[in-house]
Coordinates of C-alpha atoms in Angstrom, one line a residue:
Chain A
M1 CA -15.4 -9.9 31.3
K2 CA -16.1 -7.8 34.4
E3 CA -14.2 -9.1 37.2
M4 CA -11.2 -8.1 39.2
A5 CA -9.3 -5.4 37.2
F6 CA -5.8 -5.9 36.0
K7 CA -4.5 -3.1 38.2
D8 CA -5.7 -4.7 41.3
L9 CA -3.7 -7.9 40.7
T10 CA -0.4 -7.9 42.4
R11 CA 1.1 -11.3 41.8
P12 CA 2.7 -11.7 38.4
V13 CA 1.1 -15.1 38.0
D14 CA -2.5 -13.6 38.5
R15 CA -1.7 -10.8 36.1
S16 CA -0.5 -13.2 33.5
Q17 CA -3.5 -15.5 33.9
W18 CA -5.8 -12.5 33.7
L19 CA -4.3 -11.2 30.5
K20 CA -4.3 -14.7 29.0
R21 CA -8.0 -14.9 29.7
Q22 CA -8.6 -11.5 28.2
A23 CA -6.6 -12.6 25.1
N24 CA -8.7 -15.8 24.8
W25 CA -11.9 -13.6 25.0
I26 CA -10.4 -11.5 22.1
R27 CA -9.8 -14.6 20.2
L28 CA -13.2 -16.1 20.7
S29 CA -14.9 -12.6 20.0
A30 CA -12.9 -12.2 16.8
M31 CA -13.8 -15.7 15.6
T32 CA -17.5 -15.1 16.5
M33 CA -17.2 -11.9 14.3
T34 CA -15.7 -13.9 11.5
N35 CA -18.4 -16.4 11.7
H36 CA -21.0 -13.7 11.7
A37 CA -19.5 -12.0 8.6
Q38 CA -18.4 -15.3 7.1
L39 CA -15.2 -13.4 6.3
G40 CA -12.1 -12.5 8.4
H41 CA -8.5 -13.2 8.8
T42 CA -8.5 -16.0 11.4
G43 CA -4.9 -17.1 11.6
G44 CA -3.5 -13.6 12.1
D45 CA -6.3 -12.5 14.5
L46 CA -5.4 -15.4 16.7
S47 CA -1.7 -15.0 16.6
C48 CA -1.7 -11.4 17.8
A49 CA -4.4 -11.7 20.6
D50 CA -1.9 -11.9 23.4
I51 CA 0.2 -8.9 22.2
L52 CA -3.0 -6.8 21.9
S53 CA -4.2 -7.9 25.3
V54 CA -1.0 -7.0 27.1
L55 CA -0.6 -3.6 25.2
Y56 CA -4.2 -2.4 25.9
L57 CA -5.4 -4.3 28.9
G58 CA -2.1 -4.8 30.6
G59 CA -1.6 -1.0 31.1
I60 CA 1.2 -0.6 28.6
L61 CA -0.4 1.8 26.3
R62 CA -1.2 5.2 27.8
V63 CA -4.6 5.7 26.1
D64 CA -7.9 7.0 27.4
P65 CA -11.0 5.5 25.8
S66 CA -13.1 8.5 27.1
Q67 CA -10.8 10.8 25.0
P68 CA -9.6 8.8 22.0
L69 CA -7.9 11.9 20.5
W70 CA -6.1 12.9 23.8
P71 CA -3.1 14.6 22.3
Q72 CA -0.5 13.0 24.6
R73 CA -1.7 9.5 24.1
D74 CA 0.5 6.6 23.0
R75 CA -0.1 5.7 19.5
F76 CA -0.8 2.1 18.5
I77 CA -1.0 1.4 14.7
L78 CA -2.1 -1.9 13.6
S79 CA -0.1 -2.2 10.3
K80 CA -1.6 -5.7 9.7
G81 CA -4.9 -4.1 9.2
H82 CA -6.6 -7.2 8.1
C83 CA -6.5 -8.5 11.7
A84 CA -9.3 -6.1 12.5
G85 CA -11.4 -8.6 14.3
A86 CA -8.9 -9.1 17.1
F87 CA -8.2 -5.3 17.1
Y88 CA -11.9 -4.3 17.3
S89 CA -12.4 -6.9 20.1
T90 CA -9.5 -5.4 22.0
L91 CA -10.7 -1.8 21.6
A92 CA -14.2 -2.8 22.8
A93 CA -12.7 -4.6 25.8
K94 CA -10.8 -1.5 26.6
G95 CA -13.9 0.6 26.3
F96 CA -13.5 2.6 23.2
F97 CA -17.0 1.5 22.1
P98 CA -19.5 -1.0 23.4
V99 CA -18.8 -4.6 23.0
E100 CA -22.3 -5.0 21.6
Q101 CA -21.1 -3.1 18.6
L102 CA -18.9 -6.0 17.6
K103 CA -21.9 -7.8 16.5
T104 CA -22.1 -5.5 13.4
F105 CA -18.7 -6.6 12.1
M106 CA -18.7 -6.1 8.3
D107 CA -22.5 -5.5 8.3
P108 CA -23.8 -2.9 5.7
L109 CA -22.8 0.6 6.9
S110 CA -21.3 -0.7 10.1
M111 CA -18.4 1.2 11.7
L112 CA -16.6 -2.0 11.8
N113 CA -15.1 -2.3 8.3
G114 CA -13.2 -5.4 7.2
H115 CA -10.2 -3.1 7.7
P116 CA -9.9 -0.2 10.4
D117 CA -11.2 3.1 9.5
R118 CA -10.1 6.0 11.8
K119 CA -12.9 8.3 10.6
A120 CA -15.5 5.8 11.7
L121 CA -14.1 4.1 14.8
P122 CA -12.7 5.7 18.0
G123 CA -9.3 4.3 19.0
V124 CA -8.1 3.7 15.3
E125 CA -5.0 5.8 14.6
A126 CA -4.5 4.9 10.9
N127 CA -6.4 3.4 8.1
T128 CA -4.5 0.2 7.2
G129 CA -5.1 -2.7 5.1
P130 CA -2.7 -2.6 2.2
L131 CA 0.6 -4.0 3.8
G132 CA 3.7 -1.8 4.6
H133 CA 1.7 1.4 5.5
G134 CA 1.9 1.2 9.3
L135 CA 5.6 1.6 9.9
P136 CA 6.0 4.8 7.9
I137 CA 3.0 6.3 9.6
A138 CA 4.5 5.3 12.9
V139 CA 7.7 6.8 12.0
G140 CA 5.9 10.1 11.3
A141 CA 4.0 10.0 14.6
A142 CA 7.2 9.4 16.5
L143 CA 8.9 12.3 14.6
G144 CA 5.9 14.4 15.5
A145 CA 6.3 13.6 19.2
R146 CA 9.8 14.9 19.0
M147 CA 8.8 18.1 17.1
R148 CA 6.1 18.8 19.7
H149 CA 8.5 17.9 22.6
E150 CA 6.1 15.3 23.9
S151 CA 6.8 12.0 25.5
W152 CA 4.3 9.7 23.9
R153 CA 5.4 6.5 22.3
V154 CA 4.4 4.9 19.0
F155 CA 3.8 1.1 18.8
V156 CA 3.3 -0.5 15.5
L157 CA 2.3 -4.2 15.0
T158 CA 3.3 -5.6 11.7
G159 CA 3.0 -9.1 10.3
D160 CA 6.0 -11.0 9.3
G161 CA 5.1 -11.6 5.7
E162 CA 4.2 -7.9 5.5
L163 CA 7.9 -7.1 5.9
Q164 CA 8.3 -8.2 2.3
E165 CA 6.9 -4.7 1.5
G166 CA 9.8 -2.4 0.8
S167 CA 8.1 0.5 2.4
N168 CA 8.9 -0.9 5.9
W169 CA 12.6 -0.8 5.2
E170 CA 12.4 2.7 3.9
A171 CA 10.7 3.6 7.2
A172 CA 13.2 1.6 9.2
M173 CA 16.0 3.7 7.7
T174 CA 14.3 6.9 8.7
A175 CA 13.7 5.7 12.2
Q176 CA 17.4 4.8 12.5
H177 CA 18.5 8.1 11.0
Y178 CA 16.5 10.1 13.4
G179 CA 17.2 7.8 16.4
L180 CA 13.6 7.4 17.2
D181 CA 13.7 5.6 20.5
N182 CA 10.1 6.4 21.1
L183 CA 9.2 3.8 18.2
I184 CA 8.5 0.2 19.0
V185 CA 8.0 -2.2 16.1
I186 CA 6.4 -5.4 17.1
V187 CA 6.5 -8.2 14.6
D188 CA 4.0 -10.9 14.8
R189 CA 6.3 -13.7 13.8
N190 CA 3.7 -16.4 13.1
R191 CA 5.8 -17.7 10.1
L192 CA 2.9 -17.9 7.8
Q193 CA 1.5 -15.7 5.0
Q194 CA -1.5 -16.0 2.9
G195 CA -0.2 -18.6 0.6
D196 CA 2.4 -20.5 2.5
F197 CA 5.1 -20.3 5.3
T198 CA 7.1 -17.2 5.0
E199 CA 10.3 -19.2 4.6
N200 CA 8.9 -21.0 1.6
T201 CA 7.6 -17.8 0.0
L202 CA 10.3 -15.2 0.5
R203 CA 12.8 -16.0 3.2
M204 CA 12.6 -13.6 6.2
E205 CA 15.6 -15.0 8.2
P206 CA 17.8 -13.9 9.7
L207 CA 15.0 -11.5 10.6
A208 CA 16.5 -10.2 13.9
D209 CA 19.8 -9.5 12.2
R210 CA 18.1 -7.6 9.5
W211 CA 16.5 -5.3 12.0
R212 CA 19.8 -5.0 13.8
A213 CA 21.5 -4.1 10.5
F214 CA 18.8 -1.4 10.1
G215 CA 19.9 0.2 13.4
F216 CA 17.2 -1.2 15.7
S217 CA 17.7 -2.6 19.2
V218 CA 16.1 -6.0 18.8
A219 CA 14.6 -8.5 21.3
E220 CA 12.9 -11.7 20.7
V221 CA 9.9 -12.8 22.9
D222 CA 7.3 -15.5 23.2
G223 CA 4.3 -13.7 21.8
H224 CA 1.9 -15.8 23.7
D225 CA 3.5 -15.3 27.1
P226 CA 1.8 -12.4 28.8
E227 CA 4.5 -12.1 31.5
A228 CA 7.3 -12.0 29.0
L229 CA 5.5 -9.5 26.9
L230 CA 4.7 -7.4 29.9
N231 CA 8.4 -7.5 31.0
R232 CA 9.6 -6.4 27.6
F233 CA 7.0 -3.6 27.1
S234 CA 7.8 -2.4 30.6
A235 CA 11.4 -1.8 29.8
L236 CA 11.4 0.4 26.7
P237 CA 13.3 1.5 24.8
I238 CA 15.8 -1.2 24.9
A239 CA 18.6 1.3 24.1
S240 CA 18.4 5.0 24.3
G241 CA 18.6 6.8 20.9
K242 CA 17.6 3.7 19.0
P243 CA 14.2 2.4 17.8
T244 CA 13.2 -0.9 19.2
C245 CA 12.0 -4.0 17.4
L246 CA 10.4 -6.8 19.3
I247 CA 10.1 -10.0 17.4
A248 CA 7.1 -11.8 19.0
H249 CA 7.2 -15.5 18.1
T250 CA 3.7 -16.6 17.7
I251 CA 1.6 -19.5 16.2
K252 CA -0.8 -18.6 13.5
G253 CA -4.3 -19.7 14.5
K254 CA -3.2 -19.9 18.2
G255 CA -5.9 -21.3 20.5
F256 CA -8.0 -22.8 17.8
S257 CA -6.1 -26.1 17.7
F258 CA -7.7 -27.2 14.4
A259 CA -6.4 -23.9 12.8
E260 CA -2.9 -23.7 14.2
N261 CA -0.1 -23.5 11.7
K262 CA -2.3 -24.3 8.7
P263 CA -2.0 -22.0 5.7
A264 CA -5.6 -22.7 4.9
W265 CA -6.7 -20.9 8.1
H266 CA -5.3 -17.5 6.9
H267 CA -8.9 -16.6 6.3
G268 CA -10.8 -19.7 7.1
V269 CA -14.2 -19.2 8.7
P270 CA -15.0 -21.3 11.8
T271 CA -18.4 -22.9 12.0
R272 CA -20.6 -22.5 15.1
E273 CA -19.5 -26.0 16.2
Q274 CA -16.0 -25.0 15.9
L275 CA -16.6 -21.8 17.9
V276 CA -18.1 -23.8 20.7
E277 CA -15.3 -26.4 20.6
A278 CA -12.7 -23.6 20.6
G279 CA -14.4 -21.8 23.5
R280 CA -14.2 -25.0 25.6
E281 CA -10.4 -25.2 24.8
L282 CA -9.9 -21.6 25.7
G283 CA -12.2 -21.5 28.7
V284 CA -14.3 -18.7 27.3
E285 CA -18.0 -18.8 26.3
V286 CA -19.4 -17.7 22.9
N287 CA -21.6 -14.8 24.1
W288 CA -23.6 -14.2 20.9
Chain B
M1 CA -18.6 36.4 -7.5
S2 CA -15.6 36.6 -9.9
I3 CA -13.1 39.3 -10.3
V4 CA -15.1 40.5 -13.2
D5 CA -18.1 41.0 -11.2
K6 CA -16.2 42.7 -8.6
V7 CA -14.2 45.3 -10.4
G8 CA -16.2 45.6 -13.6
E9 CA -13.5 44.6 -16.0
P10 CA -10.9 41.8 -16.2
K11 CA -7.8 42.7 -14.1
V12 CA -5.2 41.2 -16.2
I13 CA -1.6 42.4 -16.0
E14 CA 0.2 42.6 -19.3
K15 CA 2.9 40.0 -19.9
Q16 CA 6.1 41.2 -18.3
A17 CA 8.5 39.4 -16.0
L18 CA 8.2 35.6 -15.8
F19 CA 8.2 33.7 -12.5
D20 CA 9.1 30.3 -11.2
C21 CA 6.2 29.6 -8.9
R22 CA 8.3 27.6 -6.5
E23 CA 9.7 30.8 -5.2
A24 CA 6.3 32.0 -4.2
Y25 CA 5.5 28.7 -2.6
S26 CA 8.7 28.3 -0.5
S27 CA 8.6 31.9 0.8
V28 CA 5.0 31.5 1.9
L29 CA 5.7 28.1 3.5
E30 CA 8.4 30.0 5.6
E31 CA 5.8 32.6 6.5
L32 CA 3.4 29.8 7.6
A33 CA 6.0 28.2 9.6
A34 CA 6.8 31.4 11.4
Q35 CA 3.1 31.8 12.1
D36 CA 2.2 28.3 13.1
Q37 CA 4.4 25.9 15.1
R38 CA 2.6 22.9 13.5
V39 CA 3.8 23.5 10.1
C40 CA 6.6 21.2 9.0
A41 CA 8.3 20.2 5.6
V42 CA 8.9 16.7 4.5
I43 CA 11.1 16.0 1.6
N44 CA 12.7 13.1 -0.4
D45 CA 16.2 14.5 -0.9
S46 CA 14.5 17.3 -2.8
L47 CA 16.1 20.1 -0.8
S48 CA 17.0 22.4 -3.7
S49 CA 14.5 21.3 -6.3
A50 CA 11.8 22.0 -3.6
R51 CA 13.5 25.4 -2.8
L52 CA 13.8 24.5 0.9
K53 CA 17.3 25.4 1.9
S54 CA 16.4 28.5 3.6
F55 CA 13.3 26.7 5.4
K56 CA 15.8 24.0 6.6
T57 CA 18.1 26.7 8.0
K58 CA 15.3 28.6 9.7
Y59 CA 13.4 25.5 11.0
P60 CA 15.7 22.6 11.3
D61 CA 13.6 20.9 13.9
R62 CA 10.5 21.0 11.6
F63 CA 12.2 19.7 8.6
V64 CA 12.4 15.9 7.7
N65 CA 14.3 14.4 4.9
V66 CA 13.3 10.8 4.5
G67 CA 15.8 10.3 1.6
I68 CA 14.9 8.7 -1.7
A69 CA 11.8 6.8 -0.4
E70 CA 8.4 8.1 -1.6
Q71 CA 6.1 5.6 -0.1
N72 CA 7.8 6.4 3.3
L73 CA 7.6 10.1 2.4
V74 CA 3.8 10.1 2.3
G75 CA 3.4 7.6 5.1
V76 CA 5.7 9.7 7.5
S77 CA 3.6 12.8 6.6
C78 CA 0.5 11.0 7.5
G79 CA 2.0 10.1 10.9
L80 CA 3.1 13.7 11.5
A81 CA -0.4 14.8 10.8
N82 CA -1.6 12.2 13.3
S83 CA 0.7 13.8 15.9
G84 CA -1.0 17.2 15.2
M85 CA 1.6 18.7 12.8
I86 CA 0.7 20.1 9.5
P87 CA 3.1 18.6 7.0
Y88 CA 3.9 20.1 3.6
V89 CA 5.3 17.2 1.5
C90 CA 7.6 18.8 -1.2
A91 CA 8.7 16.6 -4.0
A92 CA 8.8 16.3 -7.7
S93 CA 5.3 15.5 -8.9
C94 CA 6.3 12.5 -11.1
F95 CA 7.7 10.6 -8.2
L96 CA 5.4 11.9 -5.5
T97 CA 2.2 10.8 -7.4
A98 CA 3.4 7.6 -9.1
R99 CA 5.4 6.1 -6.4
S100 CA 3.3 7.0 -3.4
M101 CA -0.1 6.5 -5.2
E102 CA -1.4 4.0 -2.6
Q103 CA -0.1 6.0 0.2
I104 CA -1.9 9.1 -1.1
K105 CA -5.0 7.1 -1.6
V106 CA -5.1 5.3 1.8
D107 CA -3.0 7.3 4.2
L108 CA -4.2 10.7 3.0
A109 CA -7.4 10.7 0.9
Y110 CA -9.3 7.7 2.6
S111 CA -8.1 8.8 6.0
K112 CA -8.8 12.5 5.4
T113 CA -5.4 13.5 6.8
N114 CA -4.3 17.0 7.1
V115 CA -1.3 16.7 4.7
R116 CA -0.4 19.2 1.8
L117 CA 1.3 17.6 -1.1
C118 CA 3.3 20.3 -3.0
A119 CA 4.1 18.6 -6.2
M120 CA 7.0 20.3 -7.9
S121 CA 8.0 20.6 -11.6
P122 CA 4.8 19.0 -12.9
G123 CA 3.8 18.4 -16.5
M124 CA 6.7 18.4 -18.9
A125 CA 8.9 20.8 -16.9
Y126 CA 11.8 18.4 -16.9
G127 CA 11.8 18.6 -20.6
Q128 CA 14.7 16.6 -22.1
L129 CA 14.9 14.3 -19.1
G130 CA 12.0 12.5 -20.7
P131 CA 8.7 10.8 -19.9
T132 CA 10.2 9.1 -16.7
H133 CA 10.4 12.6 -15.2
H134 CA 7.4 14.2 -16.8
S135 CA 4.3 14.2 -14.7
I136 CA 1.5 14.4 -17.2
E137 CA -0.6 11.7 -15.5
D138 CA -0.9 13.4 -12.1
L139 CA -4.0 15.4 -12.7
A140 CA -6.0 12.3 -13.8
W141 CA -4.7 10.3 -10.9
M142 CA -5.2 12.8 -8.2
R143 CA -8.6 14.1 -9.2
V144 CA -10.3 10.7 -9.0
L145 CA -9.4 10.2 -5.3
P146 CA -12.3 11.0 -3.0
N147 CA -11.6 13.6 -0.3
L148 CA -8.5 14.9 -2.1
T149 CA -8.6 18.7 -3.0
V150 CA -6.5 19.3 -6.2
I151 CA -5.3 22.8 -7.0
V152 CA -3.3 23.9 -10.0
P153 CA -2.2 27.6 -9.5
A154 CA -1.7 29.7 -12.5
D155 CA 1.0 32.2 -11.4
P156 CA 3.0 33.2 -8.4
V157 CA 0.2 35.3 -7.0
E158 CA -2.2 32.5 -7.0
T159 CA 0.5 30.1 -5.7
A160 CA 1.1 32.3 -2.7
A161 CA -2.6 32.8 -2.1
V162 CA -3.2 29.0 -2.3
M163 CA -0.4 28.3 0.2
R164 CA -1.8 30.8 2.6
Y165 CA -5.2 29.2 2.2
S166 CA -3.8 25.7 2.8
L167 CA -3.0 26.4 6.4
L168 CA -6.7 26.6 7.2
H169 CA -7.9 23.8 5.0
E170 CA -9.3 20.6 6.6
G171 CA -8.2 17.5 4.8
P172 CA -5.5 16.5 2.3
M173 CA -4.6 18.8 -0.6
F174 CA -2.6 18.4 -3.8
L175 CA -0.9 21.5 -4.9
R176 CA 0.6 21.5 -8.4
I177 CA 3.5 24.0 -8.2
A178 CA 4.8 25.1 -11.6
R179 CA 8.6 25.3 -12.5
L180 CA 8.2 26.5 -15.9
P181 CA 8.3 30.3 -15.8
V182 CA 4.9 32.0 -16.1
P183 CA 3.8 35.7 -16.0
R184 CA 1.5 37.1 -13.5
V185 CA -2.1 36.8 -14.6
H186 CA -3.6 37.9 -11.2
G187 CA -3.4 41.4 -9.5
D188 CA -2.0 41.9 -6.0
D189 CA -5.5 42.0 -4.8
Y190 CA -6.3 38.4 -5.9
E191 CA -8.2 36.4 -3.4
F192 CA -8.1 32.6 -3.7
R193 CA -11.5 31.0 -3.2
L194 CA -11.5 27.1 -3.1
G195 CA -13.8 25.6 -5.8
K196 CA -14.4 28.9 -7.6
A197 CA -13.3 29.5 -11.2
V198 CA -11.7 32.9 -11.7
R199 CA -13.2 34.6 -14.7
L200 CA -10.2 36.6 -16.1
R201 CA -11.9 37.7 -19.3
E202 CA -15.5 38.2 -20.3
G203 CA -16.7 36.7 -23.5
S204 CA -19.8 35.6 -25.3
D205 CA -18.7 33.4 -28.2
V206 CA -16.4 30.7 -26.8
T207 CA -15.1 29.8 -23.4
L208 CA -11.4 29.0 -22.8
I209 CA -11.0 27.0 -19.5
A210 CA -7.3 26.4 -18.4
N211 CA -5.2 25.8 -15.4
G212 CA -1.7 26.2 -14.5
L213 CA 0.7 27.6 -17.1
M214 CA -2.0 27.3 -19.8
V215 CA -3.9 30.2 -18.2
C216 CA -1.6 32.9 -19.6
R217 CA -1.7 31.1 -22.9
A218 CA -5.5 31.1 -22.8
L219 CA -5.5 34.7 -22.2
D220 CA -3.2 35.4 -25.2
A221 CA -5.4 33.2 -27.3
A222 CA -8.4 35.4 -26.3
K223 CA -6.7 38.4 -27.3
A224 CA -5.8 36.9 -30.8
L225 CA -9.5 35.8 -31.1
E226 CA -10.6 39.2 -30.2
A227 CA -8.6 40.6 -33.2
R228 CA -10.7 38.3 -35.4
G229 CA -13.9 39.6 -33.8
I230 CA -14.5 36.5 -31.6
S231 CA -15.3 37.2 -28.0
A232 CA -13.6 34.5 -25.8
R233 CA -14.3 34.2 -22.1
V234 CA -11.3 32.9 -20.1
L235 CA -11.7 30.9 -16.9
N236 CA -8.8 30.0 -14.7
M237 CA -10.1 26.7 -13.2
S238 CA -7.3 26.5 -10.6
T239 CA -9.3 24.3 -8.4
L240 CA -9.7 21.0 -10.3
K241 CA -11.4 19.5 -7.3
P242 CA -13.9 20.4 -6.0
L243 CA -14.8 21.6 -9.5
D244 CA -16.9 24.7 -10.1
H245 CA -19.8 23.2 -11.9
E246 CA -21.8 26.5 -11.9
A247 CA -19.0 28.4 -13.9
I248 CA -18.8 25.5 -16.4
L249 CA -22.6 25.3 -16.8
D250 CA -22.8 28.9 -17.2
A251 CA -20.2 29.0 -19.9
A252 CA -22.0 26.2 -21.7
R253 CA -25.2 28.1 -21.6
T254 CA -24.0 31.5 -22.6
T255 CA -21.2 30.7 -25.1
R256 CA -21.2 28.4 -28.1
G257 CA -18.4 26.0 -27.1
I258 CA -15.7 25.3 -24.6
V259 CA -11.9 24.6 -25.1
T260 CA -10.0 23.3 -22.2
A261 CA -6.2 23.5 -22.0
E262 CA -3.8 21.8 -19.5
E263 CA -0.2 20.8 -19.3
A264 CA -1.2 17.2 -18.7
L265 CA -2.6 14.3 -20.5
A266 CA -5.8 15.2 -22.4
A267 CA -7.4 12.1 -20.8
G268 CA -8.7 12.4 -17.3
G269 CA -7.7 15.8 -16.1
L270 CA -9.3 19.1 -16.5
G271 CA -10.7 18.4 -19.9
G272 CA -12.2 15.1 -18.6
A273 CA -13.6 16.8 -15.5
V274 CA -15.4 19.5 -17.5
A275 CA -16.6 16.9 -20.1
E276 CA -18.1 14.8 -17.3
V277 CA -20.1 17.8 -16.1
L278 CA -21.3 18.8 -19.5
A279 CA -22.1 15.4 -20.9
Q280 CA -24.6 14.9 -18.0
Q281 CA -26.0 18.2 -17.4
H282 CA -25.6 20.4 -20.6
P283 CA -24.0 18.7 -23.6
T284 CA -21.9 21.2 -25.3
P285 CA -19.3 21.1 -28.1
M286 CA -15.8 20.9 -26.6
R287 CA -12.2 20.7 -27.6
I288 CA -9.8 19.2 -25.0
L289 CA -6.1 20.3 -25.3
G290 CA -3.4 18.4 -23.5
V291 CA -0.9 15.8 -24.3
P292 CA -2.5 13.1 -26.4
D293 CA -2.3 9.5 -25.6
V294 CA 1.6 9.3 -26.1
F295 CA 4.7 9.8 -24.1
A296 CA 6.6 12.9 -25.1
P297 CA 9.6 12.7 -27.5
T298 CA 12.9 14.3 -26.5
G299 CA 13.0 18.0 -26.3
K300 CA 13.0 21.1 -24.0
A301 CA 9.7 21.8 -22.2
E302 CA 8.9 24.8 -24.4
F303 CA 9.5 22.7 -27.6
L304 CA 7.2 19.9 -26.2
L305 CA 4.5 22.4 -25.3
E306 CA 4.7 23.7 -29.0
H307 CA 4.9 20.2 -30.3
F308 CA 1.6 19.3 -28.6
G309 CA 0.0 22.5 -29.5
L310 CA -0.2 23.7 -26.0
T311 CA 0.3 27.4 -26.9
A312 CA -1.8 30.5 -27.4
A313 CA -1.9 29.7 -31.2
G314 CA -3.0 26.1 -30.5
I315 CA -5.8 27.3 -28.3
E316 CA -6.8 29.9 -30.8
R317 CA -6.9 27.3 -33.6
A318 CA -9.0 24.9 -31.5
A319 CA -11.5 27.7 -30.7
L320 CA -11.7 28.6 -34.4
E321 CA -12.3 25.0 -35.5
L322 CA -14.9 24.5 -32.8
L323 CA -16.8 27.6 -33.8
A324 CA -16.6 26.8 -37.5
R325 CA -17.9 23.4 -37.0
E326 CA -20.7 24.5 -34.9
G327 CA -21.5 27.3 -37.3

């Protein structure tokens, strides 16, 4: 991991490659944790790794690992709390806690629960796991910034199947009503949910139009292209006075070719051999 | 130390005027907002039922109406707390508890968030509107959640005291604010102490433990029992959680039986909480008064309280039966 830092890279192509490498490290780390615990949410961890890498390691989020509760920090809320493996790996890579600690994933009494616990782990803003909780919390934190005359922003990452929960749309109405342009919803649009493709389960499309109808400025982006993500995240809000929704098109299981786009890999557990194979594909070594 | 210990005799003001506790809650909420910039109110279109018109006028920037959306209501309040605000969520108890249950569990209790739930018009306050609008399950639901403090004030004095206390409390709270008019049972010098039962009346034969609007009825029952030569202790168990085990065990050791009374389901609330303590530490004859395992029929709140025996006479009868049976 320790090499030239992101901030020292000037050429977009270098920055993009660097972030891709971090994302792949997050992927392999999360899958190693899943193998260790023999439990985890493989597909979703892998689909959101690039988004997490760009937000935390690409300098988008104004957070300080040495002061996790710095009042003026940007808030990031992982609404798809089951993707804790990728999230913990990202927080560790950012320096919120030692990377070594990832080896305790889901162990008895570990700080690394199967879903994030803000009381146990620095860097976690909200306890999530049941779906549809993150967006209302994010709306509250964005309203709080306004009440406190602060300029922090609130990013919330939701799954796509998760949007079937009605609480998201209650929160979206509130965000629109209060014109929360400090709120950014990122949808990990991997098109799969636990049992099947979203469109076979409960149709999500036209998803962008739905968000627009709820008063959001919407952009669609390749969720595996660090440069595209960086560009989007660097130009927020899309419209002043309106909350933003970024639909990040992703592939569930991305990077573990045998798991890509396969419903069974929602929480499939990779074997050691599969980890090594994936590591070769991703250009990252399994480090424990 | 209870009030009895402090002043030597129970300080009970005779029944006079009746009060809607929402007035006490809302005026103190304004007082808290004036005192602390972090105080804000969050509602679900409940502006007038939560008595917040004046708050909204005075503090429009610290007032959020999320509309008729209770999951969002509690989630938004969790986010406000994350931002450093101290949100008071003011909504009808029936919707606040039932519709937001998972948000209360996860976003507040599990997360130990500094949010205060002000649950309005609980119990059967909505009378003829029926069981959809009654909130008789709330005490059972709320008290089982780890980390959640649950308080049921008995009168406007205690409501105001609890509201003032709430500003300093760490962690989530559920405050059950009565709408049905109650008399004052506490004097002006009342001091709220979390987790401490208030001994409103000394007694050695039987102990009546009540909360909310049943406290004044328990006091009336104690007077009626006194006329029969029976000495009844009355405890206002306004803090349902954390529960005052000491006061319960003392009552079990020094009186012959315990009657609990609450304007809620007899299952799982105050009676259940007291029974859990006694069954494990000092088995004691009990009567649990509350709404039995039914949804209420149609009727005004006062009629329904009578219907279910949640009256001074009902408490008196339960105490007499208990003592007769225990010889």
